[in-house]
Amino acid sequence: MATVLVIGATGKQGGAVAELLLDHGHDVTAYVRSPEAPSARALSAAGARLIPGDLADPEALARAARGVDAIFGLSVPFGSGGKDEEVAQGRLLVDVAMRAGAHLVYSSVRGADRLAATDIDHADSKQLVEAYLREQEIRATVLGPVYFMENVLNVGFSRLGDGVLANPLSAAKPLDQVTVRDIAGLAVHAIEHPDRFAGERIDVVSDRVTGEEAARILSDVLGREISYYRLPLDQVRQWAGDEIADMFQRFEENTDFLDVDGLHAAYPDVAWHSYADWARTVDWDAVLPSRTMAG
């Protein structure tokens, strides 16, 4: 059994990691902004120890890390302080893990091991964090997720409630995607096998699907017709800003895909999810409470 500190334990990635660690019988400390939040209360009820704090509080973070074997963490983009704030969070996380003598499993982004400006702040910030990490004497494993399957659950953007899957990519454009369930699976596997994973950096993908394929899968799972709708990029730029629009433009232009089968073969102990596997794990009644199921 390992003693593990999970940063952002009420978020999607941290929550998935904390839940899987608890399922595996580990001693979990959840570092949370608000212990009174329903998601934090649920973790406590499941057996996690809650410690309040945020990634800008070095003293609270150091207290939370005292005596742990491993830390799972990530820095948070899109904050009021922009890229500089996220870089500061990531560097603090590295410092705290190093002083605690803990194995750090850091969730970054695909390709952030190379210093080449993308002009997309939430990617460039992680490049700087990883560069800092490489300079330190620390046991660390870096995971580089691609686009999240869970993004489709933001129905204000995906418009699933309207019977469509909306996205700025062309309908036949393949997109590497990952579910937080697989990030958690690989992170927990790394925590449980630190000698094998210390020093490793792994870009993480669960499946590669086009928008048309994703819409067909969702149609099957939801039991109703979901058609694909390509959002105009100018509309995305207006709604979500330049950074998100530029990210989708890069996805549209991308021809460099990860080796999905090779990755999964290299880590067979992770219960990898295809897009359809993932879709079947979602509580769609909670996501789309007004949906009408066939049959």
XYZ file of C-alpha atoms in Angstrom:
295
model
C 0.000 0.000 0.000
C 1.287 3.455 -0.922
C 0.528 6.775 0.721
C -0.416 9.161 -2.075
C -1.233 12.852 -2.236
C -3.633 13.706 -5.062
C -3.681 17.318 -6.226
C -6.946 18.573 -7.681
C -8.758 15.544 -6.335
C -12.194 17.016 -7.039
C -11.365 17.661 -10.701
C -11.796 15.176 -13.526
C -8.231 13.861 -13.645
C -7.462 14.038 -9.942
C -10.852 12.606 -9.052
C -10.363 9.608 -11.342
C -6.893 8.985 -9.877
C -8.101 9.293 -6.276
C -11.003 6.916 -6.863
C -8.808 4.282 -8.506
C -6.168 4.558 -5.783
C -8.858 3.993 -3.153
C -10.197 1.032 -5.137
C -6.690 -0.440 -5.049
C -6.475 -0.019 -1.267
C -3.986 2.847 -1.100
C -3.876 5.565 1.567
C -5.095 8.712 -0.225
C -4.774 12.318 0.842
C -6.917 14.600 -1.300
C -5.725 18.189 -1.623
C -8.883 20.214 -2.228
C -9.947 23.842 -2.358
C -13.173 23.271 -0.440
C -13.646 20.261 1.873
C -17.365 21.085 1.984
C -17.896 20.600 -1.751
C -20.038 17.553 -2.605
C -17.221 15.962 -4.585
C -14.834 16.384 -1.641
C -17.390 14.927 0.759
C -17.779 11.932 -1.547
C -14.026 11.334 -1.499
C -13.992 11.565 2.285
C -16.848 9.071 2.514
C -14.860 6.729 0.257
C -11.898 6.854 2.632
C -9.709 9.746 1.497
C -8.194 12.202 3.954
C -8.999 15.796 2.990
C -6.500 18.637 3.305
C -7.617 22.100 2.189
C -5.340 24.308 0.131
C -4.480 25.493 -3.358
C -1.502 25.442 -5.684
C -0.458 28.950 -4.707
C 0.081 28.017 -1.028
C 3.535 26.452 -0.575
C 3.152 25.905 3.172
C -0.174 24.071 2.894
C 1.104 21.987 -0.005
C 4.286 21.065 1.880
C 2.228 19.982 4.909
C 0.002 17.860 2.719
C 3.041 16.182 1.092
C 4.803 15.342 4.341
C 5.487 11.607 4.559
C 3.812 10.575 1.303
C 5.305 8.019 -1.081
C 3.907 9.585 -4.227
C 2.132 12.685 -5.520
C -0.202 12.888 -8.484
C -0.586 16.439 -9.672
C -1.163 18.857 -12.472
C -1.081 22.593 -12.984
C -4.301 24.390 -13.825
C -4.623 26.433 -17.049
C -6.985 29.297 -17.837
C -6.608 30.973 -14.432
C -6.720 34.709 -13.915
C -2.923 34.830 -13.824
C -2.585 33.182 -17.237
C 0.459 31.203 -18.314
C 2.741 32.620 -15.600
C 0.367 31.436 -12.893
C 0.287 27.904 -14.261
C 4.075 27.762 -14.586
C 4.413 28.883 -10.958
C 1.978 26.161 -9.868
C 3.897 23.478 -11.719
C 7.274 24.558 -10.383
C 5.922 24.639 -6.834
C 4.559 21.128 -7.268
C 7.969 19.911 -8.428
C 9.717 21.630 -5.503
C 7.336 20.180 -2.940
C 7.642 16.645 -4.328
C 11.436 16.909 -4.392
C 11.655 18.097 -0.777
C 9.256 15.378 0.340
C 11.282 12.713 -1.447
C 8.089 11.585 -3.192
C 7.604 10.059 -6.624
C 5.829 12.735 -8.673
C 3.393 11.694 -11.388
C 2.740 14.906 -13.293
C -0.035 15.193 -15.865
C 1.110 17.551 -18.597
C 0.112 17.610 -22.277
C 1.249 15.787 -25.369
C 4.571 16.997 -26.733
C 5.469 19.321 -23.864
C 8.856 17.649 -23.490
C 10.191 19.857 -26.278
C 10.715 23.575 -25.923
C 9.110 24.949 -29.083
C 6.633 27.771 -28.654
C 3.143 26.873 -29.851
C 1.574 30.257 -29.005
C -1.077 28.272 -27.120
C -0.566 29.258 -23.505
C -1.830 26.076 -21.815
C 0.641 24.042 -23.895
C 3.596 26.432 -23.628
C 3.193 26.661 -19.852
C 3.594 22.909 -19.485
C 6.728 22.987 -21.645
C 8.244 25.378 -19.111
C 7.152 23.229 -16.165
C 8.645 20.118 -17.743
C 11.893 21.956 -18.527
C 12.108 22.942 -14.869
C 11.357 19.377 -13.761
C 14.177 17.991 -15.926
C 16.646 20.271 -14.137
C 15.812 18.839 -10.692
C 16.952 15.746 -8.846
C 13.541 14.165 -8.532
C 11.850 10.845 -9.174
C 9.131 11.702 -11.636
C 6.866 10.262 -14.291
C 5.275 12.626 -16.798
C 2.049 11.798 -18.621
C 1.103 13.753 -21.740
C -2.650 13.519 -22.377
C -4.165 14.459 -25.719
C -7.697 15.809 -26.273
C -10.128 14.629 -23.581
C -13.137 12.478 -24.429
C -14.849 14.140 -21.470
C -14.918 17.437 -23.365
C -18.066 16.204 -25.106
C -19.832 16.318 -21.728
C -19.698 20.123 -21.916
C -23.061 20.158 -23.644
C -23.052 23.949 -23.957
C -20.249 23.455 -26.498
C -20.983 19.990 -27.898
C -24.759 20.634 -28.114
C -25.619 16.988 -27.484
C -28.887 18.103 -25.939
C -29.888 19.385 -29.389
C -29.257 16.009 -31.001
C -25.946 16.964 -32.602
C -22.269 16.596 -31.839
C -20.782 20.027 -32.505
C -17.032 20.491 -32.948
C -14.827 22.828 -35.021
C -13.037 19.969 -36.832
C -14.071 18.676 -40.233
C -16.268 15.596 -39.964
C -13.657 13.150 -41.298
C -10.673 14.576 -39.398
C -9.162 12.000 -37.007
C -8.496 13.198 -33.469
C -6.450 11.399 -30.828
C -8.481 11.363 -27.616
C -8.037 10.169 -24.048
C -10.361 9.526 -21.147
C -9.416 10.470 -17.610
C -10.090 6.830 -16.724
C -7.032 5.809 -18.735
C -4.898 8.626 -17.346
C -5.840 7.340 -13.908
C -5.084 3.765 -14.895
C -1.595 4.637 -16.115
C -0.920 7.023 -13.213
C -1.869 4.437 -10.606
C 0.174 1.784 -12.405
C 3.172 4.159 -12.296
C 2.630 4.840 -8.592
C 2.493 1.118 -7.902
C 5.678 0.459 -9.922
C 7.910 3.469 -9.221
C 11.178 1.776 -10.126
C 9.898 1.003 -13.606
C 8.296 4.394 -14.234
C 10.664 6.898 -12.583
C 12.210 8.954 -15.371
C 9.575 7.947 -17.926
C 7.546 10.351 -20.053
C 4.506 8.901 -21.816
C 2.106 10.634 -24.196
C -1.315 9.130 -23.494
C -4.092 8.300 -25.971
C -7.107 6.032 -25.596
C -8.556 6.029 -29.122
C -8.514 7.880 -32.436
C -11.899 8.798 -33.903
C -13.317 11.261 -36.384
C -16.266 13.491 -35.574
C -18.509 11.357 -37.783
C -17.401 8.191 -35.992
C -17.913 9.765 -32.565
C -21.439 10.848 -33.552
C -22.290 7.301 -34.710
C -20.972 5.822 -31.465
C -22.934 8.297 -29.376
C -26.047 7.548 -31.424
C -25.691 3.846 -30.594
C -25.039 4.448 -26.896
C -27.729 7.092 -26.412
C -30.308 5.260 -28.479
C -31.141 8.322 -30.587
C -29.781 9.884 -33.730
C -26.805 12.193 -33.160
C -25.579 13.989 -36.267
C -22.240 15.739 -36.624
C -22.179 19.508 -36.959
C -19.016 21.428 -37.754
C -18.865 24.623 -35.736
C -17.458 27.621 -37.634
C -14.029 28.399 -36.213
C -14.828 32.121 -36.140
C -17.761 31.334 -33.873
C -15.494 29.346 -31.550
C -13.052 32.259 -31.518
C -15.871 34.583 -30.508
C -17.261 32.261 -27.811
C -14.119 30.726 -26.344
C -11.274 33.038 -27.382
C -8.200 32.823 -29.563
C -6.403 30.167 -27.525
C -9.137 27.545 -27.917
C -9.761 28.424 -31.563
C -6.047 28.189 -32.343
C -5.897 24.807 -30.594
C -8.623 23.417 -32.841
C -6.917 24.881 -35.899
C -3.765 22.932 -34.949
C -5.843 19.761 -34.541
C -7.322 20.295 -38.014
C -3.853 20.676 -39.525
C -2.248 17.842 -37.529
C -0.822 14.826 -39.350
C 1.286 13.523 -36.433
C -0.724 10.911 -34.555
C 0.283 8.710 -31.650
C 0.732 4.941 -31.914
C -2.431 3.876 -30.094
C -1.897 0.129 -30.435
C 1.776 0.339 -29.507
C 1.049 2.355 -26.376
C -1.649 -0.044 -25.219
C 0.557 -3.055 -25.894
C 3.371 -1.497 -23.864
C 1.101 -1.096 -20.823
C -1.329 -4.036 -20.915
C -2.161 -3.718 -17.212
C -4.120 -0.518 -17.933
C -7.780 -1.180 -18.769
C -7.744 0.976 -21.912
C -11.027 2.382 -23.212
C -12.082 2.829 -26.798
C -14.407 5.765 -27.475
C -17.361 3.374 -27.344
C -16.092 1.779 -24.110
C -15.842 5.211 -22.554
C -19.258 6.345 -23.777
C -20.827 3.312 -22.098
C -19.346 4.345 -18.726
C -21.027 7.782 -18.740
C -24.136 8.479 -16.699
C -25.984 10.073 -19.608
C -29.115 10.639 -17.534
C -27.081 13.089 -15.442
C -25.467 14.724 -18.470
C -28.674 14.929 -20.514
C -31.517 14.723 -18.002
C -34.188 15.408 -20.611
C -33.039 12.812 -23.131
C -35.429 10.201 -24.442
C -33.994 6.713 -24.706
C -35.137 4.359 -27.421
C -36.952 1.309 -26.077
